[in-house]
Amino acid sequence: METKKILIIFTVCLVIGSVIQITGALLRNNSVLIIGSVIMASGAFWMFFQLIRVKRKR
């Protein structure tokens, strides 16, 4: 159950980040591109540390 929750949150972060990046690319706005990258990176780091935490519990 916990692993599914981690994957759902990770997927949401990736989708939102990529949509923001595409919007920034279409608008040619570097600030929006950077915000999308930050959201995607934070989602990836969060997933990485959550998976480590889950594996340590077992």
MMTF fields as JSON, N, C-alpha, C and O atoms, coordinates in Angstrom:
{
  "mmtfVersion": "1.0.0",
  "mmtfProducer": "UNKNOWN",
  "numBonds": 231,
  "numAtoms": 232,
  "numGroups": 58,
  "numChains": 1,
  "numModels": 1,
  "chainsPerModel": [1],
  "groupsPerChain": [58],
  "chainIdList": ["A"],
  "bondAtomList": [4, 2, 8, 6, 12, 10, 16, 14, 20, 18, 24, 22, 28, 26, 32, 30, 36, 34, 40, 38, 44, 42, 48, 46, 52, 50, 56, 54, 60, 58, 64, 62, 68, 66, 72, 70, 76, 74, 80, 78, 84, 82, 88, 86, 92, 90, 96, 94, 100, 98, 104, 102, 108, 106, 112, 110, 116, 114, 120, 118, 124, 122, 128, 126, 132, 130, 136, 134, 140, 138, 144, 142, 148, 146, 152, 150, 156, 154, 160, 158, 164, 162, 168, 166, 172, 170, 176, 174, 180, 178, 184, 182, 188, 186, 192, 190, 196, 194, 200, 198, 204, 202, 208, 206, 212, 210, 216, 214, 220, 218, 224, 222, 228, 226],
  "bondOrderList": [1, 1, 1, 1, 1, 1, 1, 1, 1, 1, 1, 1, 1, 1, 1, 1, 1, 1, 1, 1, 1, 1, 1, 1, 1, 1, 1, 1, 1, 1, 1, 1, 1, 1, 1, 1, 1, 1, 1, 1, 1, 1, 1, 1, 1, 1, 1, 1, 1, 1, 1, 1, 1, 1, 1, 1, 1],
  "groupList": [{"groupName": "MET", "atomNameList": ["N", "CA", "C", "O"], "elementList": ["N", "C", "C", "O"], "formalChargeList": [0, 0, 0, 0], "bondAtomList": [1, 0, 2, 1, 3, 2], "bondOrderList": [1, 1, 2], "singleLetterCode": "M", "chemCompType": "L-PEPTIDE LINKING"}, {"groupName": "GLU", "atomNameList": ["N", "CA", "C", "O"], "elementList": ["N", "C", "C", "O"], "formalChargeList": [0, 0, 0, 0], "bondAtomList": [1, 0, 2, 1, 3, 2], "bondOrderList": [1, 1, 2], "singleLetterCode": "E", "chemCompType": "L-PEPTIDE LINKING"}, {"groupName": "THR", "atomNameList": ["N", "CA", "C", "O"], "elementList": ["N", "C", "C", "O"], "formalChargeList": [0, 0, 0, 0], "bondAtomList": [1, 0, 2, 1, 3, 2], "bondOrderList": [1, 1, 2], "singleLetterCode": "T", "chemCompType": "L-PEPTIDE LINKING"}, {"groupName": "LYS", "atomNameList": ["N", "CA", "C", "O"], "elementList": ["N", "C", "C", "O"], "formalChargeList": [0, 0, 0, 0], "bondAtomList": [1, 0, 2, 1, 3, 2], "bondOrderList": [1, 1, 2], "singleLetterCode": "K", "chemCompType": "L-PEPTIDE LINKING"}, {"groupName": "ILE", "atomNameList": ["N", "CA", "C", "O"], "elementList": ["N", "C", "C", "O"], "formalChargeList": [0, 0, 0, 0], "bondAtomList": [1, 0, 2, 1, 3, 2], "bondOrderList": [1, 1, 2], "singleLetterCode": "I", "chemCompType": "L-PEPTIDE LINKING"}, {"groupName": "LEU", "atomNameList": ["N", "CA", "C", "O"], "elementList": ["N", "C", "C", "O"], "formalChargeList": [0, 0, 0, 0], "bondAtomList": [1, 0, 2, 1, 3, 2], "bondOrderList": [1, 1, 2], "singleLetterCode": "L", "chemCompType": "L-PEPTIDE LINKING"}, {"groupName": "PHE", "atomNameList": ["N", "CA", "C", "O"], "elementList": ["N", "C", "C", "O"], "formalChargeList": [0, 0, 0, 0], "bondAtomList": [1, 0, 2, 1, 3, 2], "bondOrderList": [1, 1, 2], "singleLetterCode": "F", "chemCompType": "L-PEPTIDE LINKING"}, {"groupName": "VAL", "atomNameList": ["N", "CA", "C", "O"], "elementList": ["N", "C", "C", "O"], "formalChargeList": [0, 0, 0, 0], "bondAtomList": [1, 0, 2, 1, 3, 2], "bondOrderList": [1, 1, 2], "singleLetterCode": "V", "chemCompType": "L-PEPTIDE LINKING"}, {"groupName": "CYS", "atomNameList": ["N", "CA", "C", "O"], "elementList": ["N", "C", "C", "O"], "formalChargeList": [0, 0, 0, 0], "bondAtomList": [1, 0, 2, 1, 3, 2], "bondOrderList": [1, 1, 2], "singleLetterCode": "C", "chemCompType": "L-PEPTIDE LINKING"}, {"groupName": "GLY", "atomNameList": ["N", "CA", "C", "O"], "elementList": ["N", "C", "C", "O"], "formalChargeList": [0, 0, 0, 0], "bondAtomList": [1, 0, 2, 1, 3, 2], "bondOrderList": [1, 1, 2], "singleLetterCode": "G", "chemCompType": "PEPTIDE LINKING"}, {"groupName": "SER", "atomNameList": ["N", "CA", "C", "O"], "elementList": ["N", "C", "C", "O"], "formalChargeList": [0, 0, 0, 0], "bondAtomList": [1, 0, 2, 1, 3, 2], "bondOrderList": [1, 1, 2], "singleLetterCode": "S", "chemCompType": "L-PEPTIDE LINKING"}, {"groupName": "GLN", "atomNameList": ["N", "CA", "C", "O"], "elementList": ["N", "C", "C", "O"], "formalChargeList": [0, 0, 0, 0], "bondAtomList": [1, 0, 2, 1, 3, 2], "bondOrderList": [1, 1, 2], "singleLetterCode": "Q", "chemCompType": "L-PEPTIDE LINKING"}, {"groupName": "ALA", "atomNameList": ["N", "CA", "C", "O"], "elementList": ["N", "C", "C", "O"], "formalChargeList": [0, 0, 0, 0], "bondAtomList": [1, 0, 2, 1, 3, 2], "bondOrderList": [1, 1, 2], "singleLetterCode": "A", "chemCompType": "L-PEPTIDE LINKING"}, {"groupName": "ARG", "atomNameList": ["N", "CA", "C", "O"], "elementList": ["N", "C", "C", "O"], "formalChargeList": [0, 0, 0, 0], "bondAtomList": [1, 0, 2, 1, 3, 2], "bondOrderList": [1, 1, 2], "singleLetterCode": "R", "chemCompType": "L-PEPTIDE LINKING"}, {"groupName": "ASN", "atomNameList": ["N", "CA", "C", "O"], "elementList": ["N", "C", "C", "O"], "formalChargeList": [0, 0, 0, 0], "bondAtomList": [1, 0, 2, 1, 3, 2], "bondOrderList": [1, 1, 2], "singleLetterCode": "N", "chemCompType": "L-PEPTIDE LINKING"}, {"groupName": "TRP", "atomNameList": ["N", "CA", "C", "O"], "elementList": ["N", "C", "C", "O"], "formalChargeList": [0, 0, 0, 0], "bondAtomList": [1, 0, 2, 1, 3, 2], "bondOrderList": [1, 1, 2], "singleLetterCode": "W", "chemCompType": "L-PEPTIDE LINKING"}],
  "groupTypeList": [0, 1, 2, 3, 3, 4, 5, 4, 4, 6, 2, 7, 8, 5, 7, 4, 9, 10, 7, 4, 11, 4, 2, 9, 12, 5, 5, 13, 14, 14, 10, 7, 5, 4, 4, 9, 10, 7, 4, 0, 12, 10, 9, 12, 6, 15, 0, 6, 6, 11, 5, 4, 13, 7, 3, 13, 3, 13],
  "groupIdList": [1, 2, 3, 4, 5, 6, 7, 8, 9, 10, 11, 12, 13, 14, 15, 16, 17, 18, 19, 20, 21, 22, 23, 24, 25, 26, 27, 28, 29, 30, 31, 32, 33, 34, 35, 36, 37, 38, 39, 40, 41, 42, 43, 44, 45, 46, 47, 48, 49, 50, 51, 52, 53, 54, 55, 56, 57, 58],
  "secStructList": [7, 2, 2, 2, 2, 2, 2, 2, 2, 2, 2, 2, 2, 2, 2, 2, 2, 2, 2, 2, 2, 2, 2, 2, 2, 2, 2, 6, 7, 2, 2, 2, 2, 2, 2, 2, 2, 2, 2, 2, 2, 2, 2, 2, 2, 2, 2, 2, 2, 2, 2, 2, 2, 2, 2, 2, 2, 7],
  "xCoordList": [0.831, 0.0, 0.87, 0.608, 1.907, 2.761, 3.512, 3.7, 3.935, 4.655, 3.748, 4.201, 2.486, 1.538, 1.363, 1.286, 1.299, 1.134, 2.354, 2.213, 3.543, 4.769, 4.764, 5.105, 4.374, 4.358, 3.325, 3.568, 2.175, 1.14, 1.637, 1.473, 2.24, 2.736, 3.869, 3.945, 4.759, 5.86, 5.329, 5.822, 4.33, 3.747, 3.089, 3.212, 2.397, 1.751, 2.807, 2.629, 3.909, 4.981, 5.582, 5.852, 5.793, 6.369, 5.417, 5.838, 4.15, 3.178, 3.032, 3.064, 2.874, 2.723, 3.981, 3.903, 5.15, 6.405, 6.581, 7.024, 6.239, 6.406, 5.408, 5.748, 4.189, 3.208, 3.693, 3.567, 4.248, 4.767, 5.957, 6.098, 6.825, 7.966, 7.524, 8.076, 6.548, 6.046, 5.43, 5.629, 4.677, 4.086, 5.175, 5.069, 6.232, 7.339, 8.052, 8.47, 8.196, 8.855, 7.999, 8.516, 6.691, 5.812, 5.766, 5.676, 5.83, 5.809, 7.196, 7.341, 8.215, 9.619, 9.96, 10.567, 9.549, 9.776, 10.686, 10.272, 11.923, 12.888, 12.504, 12.806, 11.85, 11.45, 10.461, 10.555, 9.526, 8.543, 9.22, 8.868, 10.185, 10.938, 11.673, 11.686, 12.283, 13.033, 12.088, 12.421, 10.932, 9.957, 9.518, 9.406, 9.268, 8.906, 10.009, 9.741, 11.245, 12.381, 12.505, 12.792, 12.293, 12.38, 11.3, 11.565, 10.093, 9.008, 9.328, 9.111, 9.838, 10.172, 11.323, 11.286, 12.337, 13.488, 13.092, 13.542, 12.257, 11.85, 11.016, 11.13, 10.185, 9.419, 10.314, 10.071, 11.352, 12.282, 13.068, 13.221, 13.565, 14.302, 13.398, 13.81, 12.161, 11.227, 10.987, 10.987, 10.783, 10.549, 11.764, 11.618, 12.952, 14.171, 14.291, 14.564, 14.092, 14.237, 13.092, 13.3, 11.901, 10.793, 11.015, 10.704, 11.549, 11.833, 12.917, 12.846, 13.917, 14.944, 14.302, 14.62, 13.404, 12.738, 11.902, 11.901, 11.189, 10.343, 11.204, 10.848, 12.33, 13.202, 13.826, 14.051, 14.109, 14.685, 13.682, 14.07, 12.381, 11.349, 11.264, 10.976, 11.513, 11.388, 12.493, 12.538],
  "yCoordList": [-1.203, 0.0, 1.258, 2.216, 1.228, 2.407, 2.644, 3.788, 1.575, 1.716, 2.307, 3.112, 1.919, 2.483, 3.976, 4.749, 4.378, 5.79, 6.587, 7.694, 6.026, 6.686, 6.855, 7.92, 5.798, 5.872, 6.864, 7.548, 6.946, 7.893, 9.329, 10.15, 9.633, 10.993, 11.324, 12.439, 10.342, 10.553, 10.828, 11.722, 10.066, 10.255, 11.625, 12.29, 12.041, 13.36, 14.457, 15.401, 14.338, 15.341, 15.377, 16.453, 14.209, 14.184, 14.789, 15.557, 14.45, 14.971, 16.477, 17.197, 16.96, 18.406, 19.142, 20.177, 18.597, 19.231, 19.267, 20.276, 18.178, 18.157, 19.08, 19.714, 19.167, 20.099, 21.54, 22.347, 21.851, 23.207, 23.47, 24.573, 22.459, 22.638, 22.85, 23.703, 22.096, 22.261, 23.641, 24.297, 24.078, 25.421, 26.478, 27.428, 26.314, 27.269, 27.271, 28.325, 26.096, 26.025, 26.701, 27.4, 26.482, 27.11, 28.626, 29.365, 29.074, 30.517, 31.139, 32.36, 30.295, 30.73, 31.529, 32.598, 30.977, 31.613, 30.707, 29.628, 31.147, 30.327, 30.112, 29.059, 31.077, 30.938, 29.789, 29.018, 29.678, 28.598, 27.254, 26.259, 27.214, 25.984, 25.537, 24.353, 26.492, 26.171, 25.674, 24.726, 26.282, 25.846, 24.412, 23.609, 24.078, 22.714, 21.721, 20.617, 22.117, 21.247, 21.024, 19.912, 22.066, 21.943, 21.001, 20.186, 21.108, 20.23, 18.777, 17.882, 18.543, 17.179, 16.627, 15.471, 17.445, 16.99, 16.727, 15.748, 17.588, 17.372, 16.103, 15.382, 15.827, 14.579, 13.36, 12.356, 13.445, 12.32, 12.096, 10.958, 13.172, 13.029, 12.497, 11.651, 12.99, 12.52, 11.024, 10.289, 10.571, 9.146, 8.333, 7.285, 8.792, 8.078, 7.881, 6.772, 8.94, 8.838, 8.049, 7.378, 8.119, 7.332, 5.845, 5.028, 5.489, 4.08, 3.55, 2.403, 4.369, 3.962, 3.741, 2.77, 4.634, 4.519, 3.254, 2.57, 2.93, 1.74, 0.48, -0.47, 0.473, -0.708, -0.907, -2.046, 0.169, 0.06, -0.496, -1.154, -0.236, -0.741, -2.259, -2.901, -2.832, -4.284, -5.01, -6.238],
  "zCoordList": [0.0, 0.0, 0.0, -0.727, 0.833, 0.922, -0.39, -0.803, -1.034, -2.294, -3.37, -4.184, -3.384, -4.353, -4.127, -5.082, -2.863, -2.536, -3.005, -3.526, -2.821, -3.265, -4.778, -5.292, -5.491, -6.952, -7.472, -8.466, -6.809, -7.235, -7.068, -7.969, -5.925, -5.685, -6.65, -7.166, -6.896, -7.837, -9.238, -9.927, -9.659, -10.985, -11.105, -12.133, -10.061, -10.075, -10.205, -10.975, -9.452, -9.541, -10.938, -11.471, -11.531, -12.88, -13.902, -14.767, -13.807, -14.782, -14.639, -15.637, -13.419, -13.213, -13.66, -14.322, -13.289, -13.694, -15.194, -15.743, -15.867, -17.325, -18.017, -19.016, -17.506, -18.086, -17.935, -18.855, -16.764, -16.546, -17.456, -17.984, -17.65, -18.551, -19.992, -20.687, -20.447, -21.81, -21.98, -23.002, -20.969, -21.022, -21.1, -21.876, -20.291, -20.333, -21.669, -22.149, -22.278, -23.586, -24.66, -25.532, -24.584, -25.571, -25.414, -26.394, -24.163, -23.91, -23.998, -23.933, -24.146, -24.169, -22.926, -22.99, -21.791, -20.507, -19.677, -19.252, -19.448, -18.729, -17.276, -16.713, -16.658, -15.254, -15.088, -14.133, -16.004, -15.936, -16.183, -15.548, -17.095, -17.333, -16.079, -15.742, -15.394, -14.169, -13.084, -12.371, -12.944, -11.94, -12.229, -11.302, -13.485, -13.851, -13.524, -13.048, -13.781, -13.466, -11.961, -11.516, -11.189, -9.73, -9.203, -8.32, -9.736, -9.288, -9.632, -8.815, -10.832, -11.226, -10.386, -9.963, -10.146, -9.359, -7.917, -7.322, -7.347, -5.956, -5.83, -4.839, -6.818, -6.81, -6.895, -6.225, -7.72, -7.86, -6.571, -6.126, -5.973, -4.708, -3.612, -2.819, -3.563, -2.538, -2.691, -1.703, -3.927, -4.155, -3.744, -3.116, -4.085, -3.751, -2.237, -1.777, -1.471, -0.022, 0.616, 1.626, 0.05, 0.575, 0.344, 1.211, -0.813, -1.074, -0.148, 0.294, 0.151, 1.114, 2.477, 3.164, 2.871, 4.177, 4.243, 5.266, 3.17, 3.132, 3.224, 3.922, 2.522, 2.547, 3.919, 4.329, 4.634, 5.969, 6.969, 7.934, 6.745, 7.652, 7.601, 8.611, 6.435, 6.257, 6.894, 6.838]
}
